[in-house]
């Protein structure tokens, strides 16, 4: 397109700079996608191929080569970010990655990871607000909230807390009453809902 415009209007300089900022970013991200993918693959290869040596050096309290540390930092944080963006977080895998970071003394991208986890929690809370009987969303929210409180990062939970409190006012009593009458499904809902409240620091009757 740039070449065609340049041929038709030689008096005007056309380039990526001629686009509005948002379009510039969109085009640049597309152009860089292949290079970024190659860089990610290279980091992962360095990390995986040298993982035993890396663990041995850490166990012996020896300094890691800078390349090993950078590869481990990139791969672990990237995998955690992908995990936290998932609708149904694999809690065991996430904890394993956090433990791996601690064992290798790899710094976590606390701000980026907290943001990713916050978005997932908010999505789950919104699903539950739309359909309070969505037990899968409630279960995922309970597990994700428990994970968030156990991590060495600070996650902004106020939107999730607000959504939860609204459900507490509108739906908890009816589910609790059905549970008292012997409904196993309602009792399971109440148990999960109580777990979420505990992790969000919202008191449940």
mmCIF file of C-alpha atoms in Angstrom:
data_model
loop_
_atom_site.group_PDB
_atom_site.id
_atom_site.type_symbol
_atom_site.label_atom_id
_atom_site.label_comp_id
_atom_site.label_asym_id
_atom_site.label_seq_id
_atom_site.Cartn_x
_atom_site.Cartn_y
_atom_site.Cartn_z
ATOM 1 C CA UNK A 1 0.000 0.000 0.000
ATOM 2 C CA UNK A 2 2.829 2.377 0.877
ATOM 3 C CA UNK A 3 4.513 1.674 -2.467
ATOM 4 C CA UNK A 4 1.279 2.295 -4.393
ATOM 5 C CA UNK A 5 0.656 5.572 -2.577
ATOM 6 C CA UNK A 6 4.256 6.640 -3.150
ATOM 7 C CA UNK A 7 3.891 5.950 -6.873
ATOM 8 C CA UNK A 8 0.575 7.795 -7.150
ATOM 9 C CA UNK A 9 1.547 10.715 -4.924
ATOM 10 C CA UNK A 10 5.349 11.092 -5.151
ATOM 11 C CA UNK A 11 5.198 14.532 -3.577
ATOM 12 C CA UNK A 12 3.979 13.086 -0.247
ATOM 13 C CA UNK A 13 6.116 10.884 2.049
ATOM 14 C CA UNK A 14 4.062 7.865 3.125
ATOM 15 C CA UNK A 15 5.284 5.525 5.853
ATOM 16 C CA UNK A 16 4.158 3.841 9.068
ATOM 17 C CA UNK A 17 4.380 7.266 10.715
ATOM 18 C CA UNK A 18 1.503 8.468 8.529
ATOM 19 C CA UNK A 19 -0.912 6.221 10.415
ATOM 20 C CA UNK A 20 -2.754 7.218 13.574
ATOM 21 C CA UNK A 21 -1.122 5.988 16.788
ATOM 22 C CA UNK A 22 -3.546 3.102 17.392
ATOM 23 C CA UNK A 23 -3.080 1.810 13.850
ATOM 24 C CA UNK A 24 0.684 2.180 14.153
ATOM 25 C CA UNK A 25 0.647 -0.044 17.215
ATOM 26 C CA UNK A 26 -1.614 -2.616 15.556
ATOM 27 C CA UNK A 27 0.639 -2.881 12.505
ATOM 28 C CA UNK A 28 3.812 -2.968 14.598
ATOM 29 C CA UNK A 29 2.483 -5.728 16.852
ATOM 30 C CA UNK A 30 1.588 -7.809 13.792
ATOM 31 C CA UNK A 31 5.027 -7.249 12.278
ATOM 32 C CA UNK A 32 6.750 -8.128 15.546
ATOM 33 C CA UNK A 33 4.663 -11.206 16.330
ATOM 34 C CA UNK A 34 6.940 -13.591 14.450
ATOM 35 C CA UNK A 35 10.113 -12.149 16.014
ATOM 36 C CA UNK A 36 8.602 -12.240 19.488
ATOM 37 C CA UNK A 37 7.540 -15.874 19.026
ATOM 38 C CA UNK A 38 11.082 -16.793 17.977
ATOM 39 C CA UNK A 39 12.543 -14.976 20.991
ATOM 40 C CA UNK A 40 10.111 -16.752 23.333
ATOM 41 C CA UNK A 41 11.049 -20.116 21.847
ATOM 42 C CA UNK A 42 14.752 -19.336 22.290
ATOM 43 C CA UNK A 43 14.278 -18.386 25.958
ATOM 44 C CA UNK A 44 12.286 -21.558 26.577
ATOM 45 C CA UNK A 45 14.912 -23.729 24.908
ATOM 46 C CA UNK A 46 17.695 -22.220 27.055
ATOM 47 C CA UNK A 47 15.584 -22.664 30.200
ATOM 48 C CA UNK A 48 14.521 -26.253 29.545
ATOM 49 C CA UNK A 49 17.880 -27.514 28.272
ATOM 50 C CA UNK A 50 19.755 -26.058 31.247
ATOM 51 C CA UNK A 51 17.174 -26.629 33.971
ATOM 52 C CA UNK A 52 19.117 -29.448 35.741
ATOM 53 C CA UNK A 53 22.326 -27.396 35.758
ATOM 54 C CA UNK A 54 20.430 -24.353 36.988
ATOM 55 C CA UNK A 55 18.941 -26.277 39.911
ATOM 56 C CA UNK A 56 22.347 -27.735 40.787
ATOM 57 C CA UNK A 57 23.958 -24.279 40.849
ATOM 58 C CA UNK A 58 21.177 -22.940 43.068
ATOM 59 C CA UNK A 59 21.468 -25.926 45.410
ATOM 60 C CA UNK A 60 25.202 -25.254 45.729
ATOM 61 C CA UNK A 61 24.562 -21.551 46.380
ATOM 62 C CA UNK A 62 26.529 -20.691 43.249
ATOM 63 C CA UNK A 63 25.605 -17.689 41.091
ATOM 64 C CA UNK A 64 23.612 -18.417 37.958
ATOM 65 C CA UNK A 65 24.904 -17.274 34.567
ATOM 66 C CA UNK A 66 22.957 -14.193 33.556
ATOM 67 C CA UNK A 67 21.549 -15.936 30.477
ATOM 68 C CA UNK A 68 20.140 -18.781 32.612
ATOM 69 C CA UNK A 69 18.528 -16.343 35.037
ATOM 70 C CA UNK A 70 16.944 -14.274 32.260
ATOM 71 C CA UNK A 71 15.608 -17.393 30.539
ATOM 72 C CA UNK A 72 14.114 -18.759 33.775
ATOM 73 C CA UNK A 73 12.610 -15.375 34.665
ATOM 74 C CA UNK A 74 11.010 -14.981 31.251
ATOM 75 C CA UNK A 75 9.632 -18.520 30.968
ATOM 76 C CA UNK A 76 8.244 -18.780 34.507
ATOM 77 C CA UNK A 77 6.577 -15.358 34.425
ATOM 78 C CA UNK A 78 5.207 -15.951 30.938
ATOM 79 C CA UNK A 79 3.759 -19.339 31.908
ATOM 80 C CA UNK A 80 2.223 -17.853 35.050
ATOM 81 C CA UNK A 81 0.687 -15.012 33.052
ATOM 82 C CA UNK A 82 -0.835 -17.490 30.597
ATOM 83 C CA UNK A 83 -2.148 -19.584 33.488
ATOM 84 C CA UNK A 84 -3.652 -16.580 35.272
ATOM 85 C CA UNK A 85 -5.385 -15.471 32.068
ATOM 86 C CA UNK A 86 -7.147 -18.832 31.779
ATOM 87 C CA UNK A 87 -10.812 -19.009 32.723
ATOM 88 C CA UNK A 88 -10.161 -22.176 34.732
ATOM 89 C CA UNK A 89 -6.737 -21.825 36.335
ATOM 90 C CA UNK A 90 -4.740 -25.002 36.889
ATOM 91 C CA UNK A 91 -4.014 -24.309 40.565
ATOM 92 C CA UNK A 92 -1.450 -27.109 40.924
ATOM 93 C CA UNK A 93 0.491 -25.901 37.892
ATOM 94 C CA UNK A 94 0.385 -22.291 39.069
ATOM 95 C CA UNK A 95 1.688 -23.235 42.513
ATOM 96 C CA UNK A 96 4.428 -25.359 40.939
ATOM 97 C CA UNK A 97 5.560 -22.381 38.860
ATOM 98 C CA UNK A 98 5.592 -20.088 41.901
ATOM 99 C CA UNK A 99 7.578 -22.675 43.857
ATOM 100 C CA UNK A 100 9.989 -23.008 40.933
ATOM 101 C CA UNK A 101 10.506 -19.241 40.921
ATOM 102 C CA UNK A 102 11.198 -19.284 44.657
ATOM 103 C CA UNK A 103 13.599 -22.228 44.358
ATOM 104 C CA UNK A 104 15.579 -20.561 41.572
ATOM 105 C CA UNK A 105 15.344 -17.119 43.206
ATOM 106 C CA UNK A 106 13.662 -15.785 40.087
ATOM 107 C CA UNK A 107 11.867 -12.445 40.581
ATOM 108 C CA UNK A 108 8.169 -12.486 39.780
ATOM 109 C CA UNK A 109 6.539 -9.816 37.642
ATOM 110 C CA UNK A 110 4.232 -8.962 40.518
ATOM 111 C CA UNK A 111 2.431 -6.083 38.845
ATOM 112 C CA UNK A 112 1.778 -7.923 35.579
ATOM 113 C CA UNK A 113 0.755 -11.153 37.283
ATOM 114 C CA UNK A 114 -1.527 -9.350 39.727
ATOM 115 C CA UNK A 115 -3.257 -7.599 36.829
ATOM 116 C CA UNK A 116 -3.779 -10.868 34.930
ATOM 117 C CA UNK A 117 -5.184 -12.621 37.995
ATOM 118 C CA UNK A 118 -7.417 -9.652 38.815
ATOM 119 C CA UNK A 119 -8.963 -9.740 35.339
ATOM 120 C CA UNK A 120 -9.700 -13.461 35.628
ATOM 121 C CA UNK A 121 -11.285 -13.061 39.045
ATOM 122 C CA UNK A 122 -13.418 -10.201 37.736
ATOM 123 C CA UNK A 123 -14.535 -12.267 34.738
ATOM 124 C CA UNK A 124 -15.548 -15.134 37.016
ATOM 125 C CA UNK A 125 -17.381 -12.766 39.350
ATOM 126 C CA UNK A 126 -19.232 -11.298 36.370
ATOM 127 C CA UNK A 127 -20.214 -14.786 35.188
ATOM 128 C CA UNK A 128 -21.565 -15.515 38.628
ATOM 129 C CA UNK A 129 -23.424 -12.202 38.771
ATOM 130 C CA UNK A 130 -25.086 -13.074 35.456
ATOM 131 C CA UNK A 131 -25.935 -16.599 36.591
ATOM 132 C CA UNK A 132 -25.688 -17.088 40.380
ATOM 133 C CA UNK A 133 -26.364 -20.828 39.971
ATOM 134 C CA UNK A 134 -23.279 -21.323 37.791
ATOM 135 C CA UNK A 135 -21.509 -23.682 40.186
ATOM 136 C CA UNK A 136 -18.540 -24.119 37.844
ATOM 137 C CA UNK A 137 -17.895 -20.371 37.896
ATOM 138 C CA UNK A 138 -18.329 -20.327 41.687
ATOM 139 C CA UNK A 139 -15.923 -23.233 42.103
ATOM 140 C CA UNK A 140 -13.355 -21.581 39.809
ATOM 141 C CA UNK A 141 -13.758 -18.314 41.708
ATOM 142 C CA UNK A 142 -13.241 -20.083 45.049
ATOM 143 C CA UNK A 143 -10.072 -21.790 43.856
ATOM 144 C CA UNK A 144 -8.709 -18.695 42.113
ATOM 145 C CA UNK A 145 -9.415 -16.426 45.083
ATOM 146 C CA UNK A 146 -7.705 -18.915 47.404
ATOM 147 C CA UNK A 147 -4.714 -18.953 45.078
ATOM 148 C CA UNK A 148 -4.591 -15.152 44.914
ATOM 149 C CA UNK A 149 -4.481 -14.844 48.699
ATOM 150 C CA UNK A 150 -1.663 -17.396 48.961
ATOM 151 C CA UNK A 151 0.679 -15.746 46.438
ATOM 152 C CA UNK A 152 3.442 -13.235 47.210
ATOM 153 C CA UNK A 153 1.649 -10.626 45.096
ATOM 154 C CA UNK A 154 -1.027 -8.066 45.916
ATOM 155 C CA UNK A 155 -4.188 -8.427 43.810
ATOM 156 C CA UNK A 156 -6.758 -5.609 43.694
ATOM 157 C CA UNK A 157 -9.996 -7.350 44.686
ATOM 158 C CA UNK A 158 -12.420 -4.480 45.236
ATOM 159 C CA UNK A 159 -14.531 -5.097 42.113
ATOM 160 C CA UNK A 160 -14.777 -8.789 42.936
ATOM 161 C CA UNK A 161 -15.659 -7.953 46.538
ATOM 162 C CA UNK A 162 -18.438 -5.630 45.370
ATOM 163 C CA UNK A 163 -19.879 -8.281 43.042
ATOM 164 C CA UNK A 164 -19.668 -10.863 45.800
ATOM 165 C CA UNK A 165 -21.423 -8.600 48.306
ATOM 166 C CA UNK A 166 -24.296 -8.035 45.877
ATOM 167 C CA UNK A 167 -24.718 -11.800 45.541
ATOM 168 C CA UNK A 168 -24.569 -12.124 49.305
ATOM 169 C CA UNK A 169 -27.512 -9.729 49.557
ATOM 170 C CA UNK A 170 -29.543 -11.179 46.692
ATOM 171 C CA UNK A 171 -28.915 -14.944 46.515
ATOM 172 C CA UNK A 172 -27.209 -16.287 49.621
ATOM 173 C CA UNK A 173 -30.326 -16.457 51.796
ATOM 174 C CA UNK A 174 -32.353 -18.516 49.313
ATOM 175 C CA UNK A 175 -29.528 -20.994 48.763
ATOM 176 C CA UNK A 176 -28.918 -21.239 52.498
ATOM 177 C CA UNK A 177 -32.616 -21.942 53.113
ATOM 178 C CA UNK A 178 -32.653 -24.701 50.477
ATOM 179 C CA UNK A 179 -29.504 -26.187 51.989
ATOM 180 C CA UNK A 180 -31.185 -26.262 55.396
ATOM 181 C CA UNK A 181 -34.081 -28.142 53.806
ATOM 182 C CA UNK A 182 -31.689 -30.850 52.612
ATOM 183 C CA UNK A 183 -30.693 -29.785 49.099
ATOM 184 C CA UNK A 184 -27.201 -31.159 48.413
ATOM 185 C CA UNK A 185 -26.691 -28.801 45.470
ATOM 186 C CA UNK A 186 -27.615 -25.781 47.558
ATOM 187 C CA UNK A 187 -25.341 -26.956 50.384
ATOM 188 C CA UNK A 188 -22.445 -27.293 47.930
ATOM 189 C CA UNK A 189 -23.165 -23.777 46.622
ATOM 190 C CA UNK A 190 -23.180 -22.367 50.158
ATOM 191 C CA UNK A 191 -19.885 -24.104 50.991
ATOM 192 C CA UNK A 192 -18.180 -22.690 47.903
ATOM 193 C CA UNK A 193 -19.705 -19.265 48.422
ATOM 194 C CA UNK A 194 -18.426 -19.230 52.005
ATOM 195 C CA UNK A 195 -14.914 -20.113 50.837
ATOM 196 C CA UNK A 196 -14.960 -17.183 48.414
ATOM 197 C CA UNK A 197 -16.165 -14.830 51.137
ATOM 198 C CA UNK A 198 -13.380 -15.935 53.445
ATOM 199 C CA UNK A 199 -10.748 -15.271 50.783
ATOM 200 C CA UNK A 200 -12.272 -11.884 49.910
ATOM 201 C CA UNK A 201 -12.559 -10.831 53.554
ATOM 202 C CA UNK A 202 -16.351 -10.480 53.259
ATOM 203 C CA UNK A 203 -18.256 -11.765 56.282
ATOM 204 C CA UNK A 204 -20.877 -14.439 55.530
ATOM 205 C CA UNK A 205 -23.690 -15.078 58.073
#
